[in-house]
Amino acid sequence: MLKPLKVSVLIFVMFFVIVGFLYPLLITVIGNVFSPWQANGSIIHKGTEPIGSKLIGQPFSNPGLFWSRPSSTAGFPYNALYSGGSNLGPTNKVLINRVENRIKILRNSGITGSIPSELVLGSGSGLDPDINLESALVQIPRISKVTNIPQNILRNLIFDHLNNRTFGFMGARVINVLELNLALMNLEKAYGR
Amino acid sequence: MTNGLSNLNIALDLLEFGIFFVILTLLVKPLGKYMSKVYTGKRIFLSPLISPVEKWIYRLTGVDADHEMNWKEYAFSMLLFNFIGFIALFLILIFQGLLPLNPEHFNGFSLSLALNTAVSFVTNTNWQAYSGESMASYFTQMAGLAVQNFLSAATGMAILVALMRGISRKNAKAIGNFWVDLTRSTLYILLPLSIIAAVFFLSQGVIQNFDSYKVVDFLQPVVTQSGTVTHQVLPMGPVASQEAIKLLGTNGGGFFGANSAHPYENPNPLTNFIEVLLISLIPASLTYTFGKMVGDTRQGWAIYIVMLSILLIFLGIQYYSQIRGDPLITNMGVSGPYMEGMEARFGVGGSVLFSTITTGTSEGAVNTSMDSLTPIGGMSSMVLILLSEVAFGGVGSGLYTMLAFVIIAVFIAGLMIGRTPEYMGKKIEVKEMWMAIITALTSGIVILIFTSIALITKNGTSAILNPGAHGLSEILYAFASTANNNGSAFAGLNANTLFYNLATGFAMLIGRYIPAIATLVMAGSLAGKKYTPPNVGTLPTHKPAFMVWLFAVIIIVGALTFFAALSMGPVVENLIMWGGI
């Protein structure tokens, strides 16, 4: 009885050290040598000021910027301390009501045709950094009106930032909203705002 | 109004599925062969590097690597080791506040949550009633949870290897040495693969550091009811190292609450593809290891094909259901795919592929809110769990559960055609049948009893987020997931309550250890039998006829057990959704 107990404890201690400490430390060292920017959060700087992570979405409601997907994280949208989706089921009245409200806001912003689903349906993480092409294109008239940037310029800007499916077949075609907006703000400067 | 995905996107999604399964199938043989060499003690290319470490561990811990155990000693060692792991993790969780590497100063877990979480990670379930970024320190994640990610996976693999030996040995008592199987699984298989995977993840943007959380200003402040928010706090941590083993060990416990939907865990479509591959890699390859170890690789491929067929059917059902979407939303003038709970970068294809594989195996990581799937889409994942996760199942546990179904299938077929039931030259008798039935049915019984209790008590129903039929699905999914050691959730259910922490904790324990012990009993019993060479009366278990039969037995057992419960949950919700509320 005592022998197996001793072996159990000792084997556990061995692996506690090997996979609990040595392994993550090795990976940390490799990360900070070979891909330090990624290992530390893919932070984007404007000058010296960190203004977000390329990978973590931010909320936008300014009519002169591209809007991200809705987010239901606790406290405020895109609260990275509480990642997660709404968890609302497809027949839940709460979801239907929320979508109705989001549609209302988008209609008020001038969208007349059908509304791209990603602008009214939240992601699983609540931190989605991307929107699809349709969701970006539909925002052109509003942004053009507010910023006086011609529609075709905005269109080109979107296509410049469009990431195709990886290797042509993985995932979906998306646009990083933070990067798109940073580029848009540079354009706005050029157009004298 | 355009509805759903364009034909081009559907074609590309199907191409993604196709390429995925081709790559996986191509990897089965090389990795399966490698693992069979590991378990039979043959030299492999990593031996010069790892063998000294292995010998050093045995010397320091006093393990006699040449000593072979009978099933009782094997089972006792396994249970004792798991118990030690449980105690260690439980203490780490309780005393988290006093331990180092806790830059956000999180307090210890409550007793019931610590109990639930420790059971969850020791049983390879990784059911999470806590949220990583707001409750768990780096020490807890790395030295507490991730250690069990390795060890619970290695435990499952060890049990399977013991069963393989039981099948292949004749007139023997011994089924191997638990300590050696555990050590070899970790050092030769899990650790090297994890290192490769973690380095890849690092290059793609998965984080790995020990910094305190980073504060970054929003580009544009947000106005909320309670004031203006100007910044965001980005959680940090040693994620890449944990991500790798979370997937490879079919554990599934995310570093963050959003699990593999979180961009720091799964930053792009390529990482998503690789994550799904890592989940299925070991369980799928073990079928080849099995064939190799019992001396007939056709037996392994036959099982692989049955597993793959089950997976493909439910992948198809879920994908079809998701691209049909939610008519309640499209009727409001919304176009495009139904993306509630899905990440834009993965699209419907990448989300469905992940959701299917994570439930067919016992992984339980999610890149999508399972609770927000369409009724039939969510049911498809739930059914894969309810079929006892045999496609491809957990590392080790998937194949040993599948072998229980094989025994049952052989036995029933034997009765029907009047032949003595035999598998791999071993007579299937009363003891084997009992153990196979226990392995195959324990989780089903646990699920139905616990779900019923939850449904008739206030403690059970008050945790529901989504009302109506969907609420039943939330509870059924919770017990399906825990009793089968999956760990994914219809996460709307508020599971961090005393009732659910205890109930799901029991479900995880029973669902893990009863089948595990039954498997070891069967291993011991089969090892002791004499070998009967195949004759004209032997049922061939590698031919298509048997594959179809095995498939049918699995589906029939699952359907008979859960048809009623599924009818009242997802099926009703689907009718409501398409019929209009």
PDB file of C-alpha atoms in Angstrom, chain A residues 1 3-12 14-16 18-21 23-32 35 38-43 46 49-53 55-62 65 67 69 72 75-93 95-96 99-100 102-103 107 113-118 120-132 164-174 178 181-182 185, chain B residues 9 12-13 15-16 19 56-57 60-63 76 80-81 84-85 88 92 133-134 139 142-143 147-148 150-151 179 182-183 186-187 191 194-195 198-199 202-211 213-214 216-220 222 224 229 231-236 240-241 244-245 256-258 261-264 267 269-270 273 326 328-329 332-347 369 371-375 465-467 470 491-492 573 577 581:
ATOM      1  CA  MET A   1       0.000   0.000   0.000  1.00  0.00           C
ATOM      2  CA  LYS A   3       4.955   1.611  -2.099  1.00  0.00           C
ATOM      3  CA  PRO A   4       2.320   2.456  -4.757  1.00  0.00           C
ATOM      4  CA  LEU A   5       1.368   5.596  -2.837  1.00  0.00           C
ATOM      5  CA  LYS A   6       4.985   6.702  -2.824  1.00  0.00           C
ATOM      6  CA  VAL A   7       5.333   5.967  -6.535  1.00  0.00           C
ATOM      7  CA  SER A   8       2.092   7.854  -7.293  1.00  0.00           C
ATOM      8  CA  VAL A   9       3.230  10.943  -5.452  1.00  0.00           C
ATOM      9  CA  LEU A  10       6.727  10.893  -6.919  1.00  0.00           C
ATOM     10  CA  ILE A  11       5.556  10.344 -10.492  1.00  0.00           C
ATOM     11  CA  PHE A  12       3.090  13.167 -10.045  1.00  0.00           C
ATOM     12  CA  MET A  14       8.017  14.579 -11.740  1.00  0.00           C
ATOM     13  CA  PHE A  15       5.360  15.489 -14.275  1.00  0.00           C
ATOM     14  CA  PHE A  16       4.246  18.504 -12.262  1.00  0.00           C
ATOM     15  CA  ILE A  18       8.218  18.678 -16.424  1.00  0.00           C
ATOM     16  CA  VAL A  19       4.876  19.544 -18.017  1.00  0.00           C
ATOM     17  CA  GLY A  20       3.769  22.139 -15.462  1.00  0.00           C
ATOM     18  CA  PHE A  21       6.919  24.275 -15.491  1.00  0.00           C
ATOM     19  CA  TYR A  23       7.377  22.859 -20.854  1.00  0.00           C
ATOM     20  CA  PRO A  24       5.578  26.237 -20.585  1.00  0.00           C
ATOM     21  CA  LEU A  25       8.882  27.964 -19.806  1.00  0.00           C
ATOM     22  CA  LEU A  26      10.481  26.457 -22.898  1.00  0.00           C
ATOM     23  CA  ILE A  27       7.564  27.683 -25.018  1.00  0.00           C
ATOM     24  CA  THR A  28       7.766  31.135 -23.419  1.00  0.00           C
ATOM     25  CA  VAL A  29      11.452  31.399 -24.253  1.00  0.00           C
ATOM     26  CA  ILE A  30      10.890  30.252 -27.839  1.00  0.00           C
ATOM     27  CA  GLY A  31       8.012  32.700 -28.192  1.00  0.00           C
ATOM     28  CA  ASN A  32       9.951  35.667 -26.923  1.00  0.00           C
ATOM     29  CA  SER A  35       7.831  35.745 -32.301  1.00  0.00           C
ATOM     30  CA  GLN A  38       2.698  37.674 -31.345  1.00  0.00           C
ATOM     31  CA  ALA A  39       3.609  36.149 -27.980  1.00  0.00           C
ATOM     32  CA  ASN A  40       2.801  39.437 -26.286  1.00  0.00           C
ATOM     33  CA  GLY A  41      -0.593  40.058 -27.784  1.00  0.00           C
ATOM     34  CA  SER A  42      -0.140  41.474 -31.315  1.00  0.00           C
ATOM     35  CA  ILE A  43      -0.423  45.002 -29.929  1.00  0.00           C
ATOM     36  CA  LYS A  46       0.186  54.555 -32.876  1.00  0.00           C
ATOM     37  CA  GLU A  49       0.835  54.626 -27.577  1.00  0.00           C
ATOM     38  CA  PRO A  50      -0.695  51.103 -27.629  1.00  0.00           C
ATOM     39  CA  ILE A  51      -4.120  51.439 -29.238  1.00  0.00           C
ATOM     40  CA  GLY A  52      -5.325  47.898 -29.244  1.00  0.00           C
ATOM     41  CA  SER A  53      -4.540  44.409 -30.398  1.00  0.00           C
ATOM     42  CA  LEU A  55      -6.560  40.272 -32.824  1.00  0.00           C
ATOM     43  CA  ILE A  56      -9.053  41.725 -30.355  1.00  0.00           C
ATOM     44  CA  GLY A  57     -12.020  43.674 -31.673  1.00  0.00           C
ATOM     45  CA  GLN A  58     -13.209  47.079 -30.487  1.00  0.00           C
ATOM     46  CA  PRO A  59     -16.647  48.675 -30.540  1.00  0.00           C
ATOM     47  CA  PHE A  60     -17.354  51.557 -32.938  1.00  0.00           C
ATOM     48  CA  SER A  61     -20.477  53.675 -33.144  1.00  0.00           C
ATOM     49  CA  ASN A  62     -19.034  56.844 -34.710  1.00  0.00           C
ATOM     50  CA  LEU A  65     -15.954  54.814 -38.873  1.00  0.00           C
ATOM     51  CA  TRP A  67     -18.753  49.447 -37.212  1.00  0.00           C
ATOM     52  CA  ARG A  69     -20.179  43.165 -34.981  1.00  0.00           C
ATOM     53  CA  SER A  72     -22.753  40.933 -25.553  1.00  0.00           C
ATOM     54  CA  GLY A  75     -20.322  45.523 -18.654  1.00  0.00           C
ATOM     55  CA  PHE A  76     -19.716  46.945 -22.097  1.00  0.00           C
ATOM     56  CA  PRO A  77     -19.256  45.590 -25.629  1.00  0.00           C
ATOM     57  CA  TYR A  78     -15.831  44.098 -26.410  1.00  0.00           C
ATOM     58  CA  ASN A  79     -14.947  43.812 -22.732  1.00  0.00           C
ATOM     59  CA  ALA A  80     -11.951  41.501 -23.031  1.00  0.00           C
ATOM     60  CA  LEU A  81     -12.146  40.551 -19.361  1.00  0.00           C
ATOM     61  CA  TYR A  82     -15.350  38.603 -20.017  1.00  0.00           C
ATOM     62  CA  SER A  83     -15.017  36.911 -23.368  1.00  0.00           C
ATOM     63  CA  GLY A  84     -18.063  34.984 -24.556  1.00  0.00           C
ATOM     64  CA  GLY A  85     -21.122  35.067 -26.754  1.00  0.00           C
ATOM     65  CA  SER A  86     -24.720  35.881 -25.917  1.00  0.00           C
ATOM     66  CA  ASN A  87     -25.543  32.151 -25.710  1.00  0.00           C
ATOM     67  CA  LEU A  88     -29.055  33.042 -26.840  1.00  0.00           C
ATOM     68  CA  GLY A  89     -30.809  30.294 -28.747  1.00  0.00           C
ATOM     69  CA  PRO A  90     -32.286  30.813 -32.205  1.00  0.00           C
ATOM     70  CA  THR A  91     -35.896  31.002 -30.985  1.00  0.00           C
ATOM     71  CA  ASN A  92     -35.220  33.114 -27.912  1.00  0.00           C
ATOM     72  CA  LYS A  93     -37.360  36.292 -27.850  1.00  0.00           C
ATOM     73  CA  LEU A  95     -32.323  37.504 -29.340  1.00  0.00           C
ATOM     74  CA  ILE A  96     -35.132  38.486 -31.699  1.00  0.00           C
ATOM     75  CA  VAL A  99     -31.730  41.950 -33.543  1.00  0.00           C
ATOM     76  CA  GLU A 100     -34.784  44.162 -34.101  1.00  0.00           C
ATOM     77  CA  ARG A 102     -29.851  46.590 -34.101  1.00  0.00           C
ATOM     78  CA  ILE A 103     -31.733  46.611 -37.412  1.00  0.00           C
ATOM     79  CA  ARG A 107     -31.849  51.495 -40.892  1.00  0.00           C
ATOM     80  CA  GLY A 113     -31.485  46.980 -48.680  1.00  0.00           C
ATOM     81  CA  SER A 114     -31.074  43.722 -46.832  1.00  0.00           C
ATOM     82  CA  ILE A 115     -28.863  43.847 -43.776  1.00  0.00           C
ATOM     83  CA  PRO A 116     -25.741  41.645 -43.647  1.00  0.00           C
ATOM     84  CA  SER A 117     -26.135  39.149 -40.824  1.00  0.00           C
ATOM     85  CA  GLU A 118     -22.809  39.871 -39.160  1.00  0.00           C
ATOM     86  CA  VAL A 120     -26.813  42.153 -36.218  1.00  0.00           C
ATOM     87  CA  LEU A 121     -25.546  38.816 -34.880  1.00  0.00           C
ATOM     88  CA  GLY A 122     -22.801  38.649 -32.234  1.00  0.00           C
ATOM     89  CA  SER A 123     -19.779  36.360 -32.260  1.00  0.00           C
ATOM     90  CA  GLY A 124     -18.852  33.486 -29.971  1.00  0.00           C
ATOM     91  CA  SER A 125     -16.016  35.383 -28.296  1.00  0.00           C
ATOM     92  CA  GLY A 126     -17.690  38.786 -28.156  1.00  0.00           C
ATOM     93  CA  LEU A 127     -14.276  40.058 -29.276  1.00  0.00           C
ATOM     94  CA  ASP A 128     -14.472  39.319 -32.994  1.00  0.00           C
ATOM     95  CA  PRO A 129     -11.951  41.625 -34.714  1.00  0.00           C
ATOM     96  CA  ASP A 130     -13.437  41.038 -38.187  1.00  0.00           C
ATOM     97  CA  ILE A 131     -16.465  41.590 -40.369  1.00  0.00           C
ATOM     98  CA  ASN A 132     -17.168  40.058 -43.754  1.00  0.00           C
ATOM     99  CA  ASN A 164      -9.159  36.035 -48.533  1.00  0.00           C
ATOM    100  CA  ARG A 165      -9.779  32.537 -47.262  1.00  0.00           C
ATOM    101  CA  THR A 166      -6.440  31.059 -46.171  1.00  0.00           C
ATOM    102  CA  PHE A 167      -5.035  28.984 -49.063  1.00  0.00           C
ATOM    103  CA  GLY A 168      -8.278  29.793 -50.866  1.00  0.00           C
ATOM    104  CA  PHE A 169     -10.466  27.390 -48.899  1.00  0.00           C
ATOM    105  CA  MET A 170     -10.066  27.785 -45.110  1.00  0.00           C
ATOM    106  CA  GLY A 171     -12.402  29.937 -43.030  1.00  0.00           C
ATOM    107  CA  ALA A 172     -14.022  33.001 -44.569  1.00  0.00           C
ATOM    108  CA  ARG A 173     -13.135  36.258 -46.323  1.00  0.00           C
ATOM    109  CA  VAL A 174     -12.903  38.942 -43.670  1.00  0.00           C
ATOM    110  CA  LEU A 178      -9.460  48.097 -36.301  1.00  0.00           C
ATOM    111  CA  ASN A 181     -10.506  52.167 -39.304  1.00  0.00           C
ATOM    112  CA  LEU A 182      -6.893  53.197 -38.704  1.00  0.00           C
ATOM    113  CA  MET A 185      -8.609  57.826 -40.198  1.00  0.00           C
TER     114      MET A 185
ATOM    115  CA  ASN B   9     -18.907  29.550 -50.262  1.00  0.00           C
ATOM    116  CA  LEU B  12     -15.307  26.050 -50.536  1.00  0.00           C
ATOM    117  CA  ASP B  13     -16.568  24.898 -47.122  1.00  0.00           C
ATOM    118  CA  LEU B  15     -13.581  21.561 -49.947  1.00  0.00           C
ATOM    119  CA  GLU B  16     -12.249  22.498 -46.499  1.00  0.00           C
ATOM    120  CA  ILE B  19      -9.097  18.331 -47.463  1.00  0.00           C
ATOM    121  CA  TRP B  56      15.982   8.717 -14.863  1.00  0.00           C
ATOM    122  CA  ILE B  57      12.317   9.128 -13.881  1.00  0.00           C
ATOM    123  CA  LEU B  60      14.099   8.501  -9.033  1.00  0.00           C
ATOM    124  CA  THR B  61      10.567   7.284  -8.394  1.00  0.00           C
ATOM    125  CA  GLY B  62      11.441   3.650  -7.797  1.00  0.00           C
ATOM    126  CA  VAL B  63       9.358   2.275 -10.662  1.00  0.00           C
ATOM    127  CA  PHE B  76      -5.421   0.415  -8.472  1.00  0.00           C
ATOM    128  CA  LEU B  80      -4.482   6.131  -6.911  1.00  0.00           C
ATOM    129  CA  PHE B  81      -2.540   8.303  -9.334  1.00  0.00           C
ATOM    130  CA  ILE B  84      -3.283  12.234  -6.069  1.00  0.00           C
ATOM    131  CA  GLY B  85      -3.745  14.482  -9.098  1.00  0.00           C
ATOM    132  CA  ALA B  88      -3.126  18.445  -5.809  1.00  0.00           C
ATOM    133  CA  ILE B  92      -4.099  24.641  -5.923  1.00  0.00           C
ATOM    134  CA  GLU B 133      -9.492  35.204 -17.633  1.00  0.00           C
ATOM    135  CA  SER B 134     -11.493  36.477 -14.687  1.00  0.00           C
ATOM    136  CA  PHE B 139      -0.108  29.229 -11.798  1.00  0.00           C
ATOM    137  CA  MET B 142      -0.171  26.155 -16.097  1.00  0.00           C
ATOM    138  CA  ALA B 143       0.790  24.067 -13.079  1.00  0.00           C
ATOM    139  CA  VAL B 147      -0.688  19.319 -15.845  1.00  0.00           C
ATOM    140  CA  GLN B 148      -3.930  17.372 -15.673  1.00  0.00           C
ATOM    141  CA  PHE B 150      -1.342  15.879 -19.929  1.00  0.00           C
ATOM    142  CA  LEU B 151      -1.932  13.323 -17.216  1.00  0.00           C
ATOM    143  CA  TRP B 179       3.561   3.759 -14.716  1.00  0.00           C
ATOM    144  CA  LEU B 182       1.653   6.703 -18.443  1.00  0.00           C
ATOM    145  CA  THR B 183       5.233   7.927 -18.658  1.00  0.00           C
ATOM    146  CA  THR B 186       3.472  11.687 -21.918  1.00  0.00           C
ATOM    147  CA  LEU B 187       7.151  11.793 -22.843  1.00  0.00           C
ATOM    148  CA  LEU B 191       4.928  16.315 -25.006  1.00  0.00           C
ATOM    149  CA  SER B 194       2.584  19.708 -27.871  1.00  0.00           C
ATOM    150  CA  ILE B 195       5.909  21.457 -28.342  1.00  0.00           C
ATOM    151  CA  ALA B 198       2.693  25.350 -29.393  1.00  0.00           C
ATOM    152  CA  VAL B 199       5.540  26.777 -31.476  1.00  0.00           C
ATOM    153  CA  LEU B 202       3.049  31.200 -31.279  1.00  0.00           C
ATOM    154  CA  SER B 203       3.958  32.112 -34.822  1.00  0.00           C
ATOM    155  CA  GLN B 204       0.277  32.724 -35.597  1.00  0.00           C
ATOM    156  CA  GLY B 205      -0.537  35.057 -32.705  1.00  0.00           C
ATOM    157  CA  VAL B 206      -1.471  32.830 -29.768  1.00  0.00           C
ATOM    158  CA  ILE B 207       0.037  34.588 -26.765  1.00  0.00           C
ATOM    159  CA  GLN B 208       2.599  33.201 -24.322  1.00  0.00           C
ATOM    160  CA  ASN B 209       3.835  35.435 -21.509  1.00  0.00           C
ATOM    161  CA  PHE B 210       3.550  36.074 -17.782  1.00  0.00           C
ATOM    162  CA  ASP B 211       2.750  39.794 -17.961  1.00  0.00           C
ATOM    163  CA  TYR B 213      -3.124  42.262 -18.083  1.00  0.00           C
ATOM    164  CA  LYS B 214      -2.543  45.029 -20.640  1.00  0.00           C
ATOM    165  CA  VAL B 216      -5.157  49.684 -24.152  1.00  0.00           C
ATOM    166  CA  ASP B 217      -7.264  52.696 -25.104  1.00  0.00           C
ATOM    167  CA  PHE B 218     -10.200  52.199 -27.399  1.00  0.00           C
ATOM    168  CA  LEU B 219      -9.788  53.973 -30.707  1.00  0.00           C
ATOM    169  CA  GLN B 220     -13.210  55.406 -30.008  1.00  0.00           C
ATOM    170  CA  VAL B 222     -17.963  53.707 -25.997  1.00  0.00           C
ATOM    171  CA  THR B 224     -22.873  52.828 -22.086  1.00  0.00           C
ATOM    172  CA  VAL B 229     -15.627  53.441 -21.316  1.00  0.00           C
ATOM    173  CA  HIS B 231     -10.200  51.477 -22.613  1.00  0.00           C
ATOM    174  CA  GLN B 232     -10.048  47.740 -22.796  1.00  0.00           C
ATOM    175  CA  VAL B 233      -8.119  45.351 -20.545  1.00  0.00           C
ATOM    176  CA  LEU B 234      -6.453  42.563 -22.493  1.00  0.00           C
ATOM    177  CA  PRO B 235      -5.853  39.383 -20.505  1.00  0.00           C
ATOM    178  CA  MET B 236      -2.421  37.813 -20.948  1.00  0.00           C
ATOM    179  CA  ALA B 240       0.128  28.687 -26.439  1.00  0.00           C
ATOM    180  CA  SER B 241       1.619  25.924 -24.295  1.00  0.00           C
ATOM    181  CA  ALA B 244      -1.502  22.693 -27.641  1.00  0.00           C
ATOM    182  CA  ILE B 245      -2.192  20.069 -24.982  1.00  0.00           C
ATOM    183  CA  PHE B 256     -10.258  31.995 -21.701  1.00  0.00           C
ATOM    184  CA  GLY B 257     -14.004  31.793 -21.202  1.00  0.00           C
ATOM    185  CA  ALA B 258     -14.664  31.924 -24.927  1.00  0.00           C
ATOM    186  CA  ALA B 261     -13.502  31.296 -30.223  1.00  0.00           C
ATOM    187  CA  HIS B 262     -11.115  33.696 -28.460  1.00  0.00           C
ATOM    188  CA  PRO B 263      -8.712  35.312 -30.933  1.00  0.00           C
ATOM    189  CA  TYR B 264      -5.777  34.811 -28.535  1.00  0.00           C
ATOM    190  CA  PRO B 267      -6.381  33.720 -34.204  1.00  0.00           C
ATOM    191  CA  PRO B 269      -8.571  30.172 -40.227  1.00  0.00           C
ATOM    192  CA  LEU B 270      -5.286  28.256 -40.437  1.00  0.00           C
ATOM    193  CA  PHE B 273      -7.900  24.066 -39.199  1.00  0.00           C
ATOM    194  CA  ASP B 326     -32.868  30.856 -38.497  1.00  0.00           C
ATOM    195  CA  LEU B 328     -36.990  34.264 -37.510  1.00  0.00           C
ATOM    196  CA  ILE B 329     -33.905  36.350 -38.279  1.00  0.00           C
ATOM    197  CA  MET B 332     -36.586  40.594 -40.593  1.00  0.00           C
ATOM    198  CA  GLY B 333     -34.661  41.511 -43.739  1.00  0.00           C
ATOM    199  CA  VAL B 334     -31.303  40.054 -42.744  1.00  0.00           C
ATOM    200  CA  SER B 335     -29.140  38.392 -45.392  1.00  0.00           C
ATOM    201  CA  GLY B 336     -26.095  36.159 -45.213  1.00  0.00           C
ATOM    202  CA  PRO B 337     -25.180  33.166 -43.073  1.00  0.00           C
ATOM    203  CA  TYR B 338     -26.588  32.628 -39.581  1.00  0.00           C
ATOM    204  CA  MET B 339     -23.626  33.881 -37.582  1.00  0.00           C
ATOM    205  CA  GLU B 340     -24.920  34.220 -34.024  1.00  0.00           C
ATOM    206  CA  GLY B 341     -22.203  32.689 -31.825  1.00  0.00           C
ATOM    207  CA  MET B 342     -19.805  32.223 -34.734  1.00  0.00           C
ATOM    208  CA  GLU B 343     -16.567  34.046 -35.484  1.00  0.00           C
ATOM    209  CA  ALA B 344     -16.407  35.873 -38.819  1.00  0.00           C
ATOM    210  CA  ARG B 345     -12.913  34.545 -39.621  1.00  0.00           C
ATOM    211  CA  PHE B 346     -13.907  30.867 -39.354  1.00  0.00           C
ATOM    212  CA  GLY B 347     -17.163  31.225 -41.285  1.00  0.00           C
ATOM    213  CA  SER B 369     -21.416  29.219 -28.911  1.00  0.00           C
ATOM    214  CA  ASP B 371     -26.084  27.243 -27.281  1.00  0.00           C
ATOM    215  CA  SER B 372     -26.690  29.523 -30.269  1.00  0.00           C
ATOM    216  CA  LEU B 373     -26.555  26.813 -32.924  1.00  0.00           C
ATOM    217  CA  THR B 374     -29.790  26.047 -34.752  1.00  0.00           C
ATOM    218  CA  PRO B 375     -31.875  23.380 -32.971  1.00  0.00           C
ATOM    219  CA  LEU B 465     -30.993  30.901 -19.847  1.00  0.00           C
ATOM    220  CA  ASN B 466     -33.065  30.061 -22.910  1.00  0.00           C
ATOM    221  CA  PRO B 467     -36.716  29.272 -22.121  1.00  0.00           C
ATOM    222  CA  HIS B 470     -34.217  24.977 -25.630  1.00  0.00           C
ATOM    223  CA  ALA B 491     -23.118  27.770 -21.991  1.00  0.00           C
ATOM    224  CA  GLY B 492     -26.224  29.791 -21.293  1.00  0.00           C
ATOM    225  CA  GLU B 573     -37.636  23.732 -30.921  1.00  0.00           C
ATOM    226  CA  MET B 577     -38.754  27.765 -35.259  1.00  0.00           C
ATOM    227  CA  ILE B 581     -43.913  31.016 -32.676  1.00  0.00           C
TER     228      ILE B 581
END
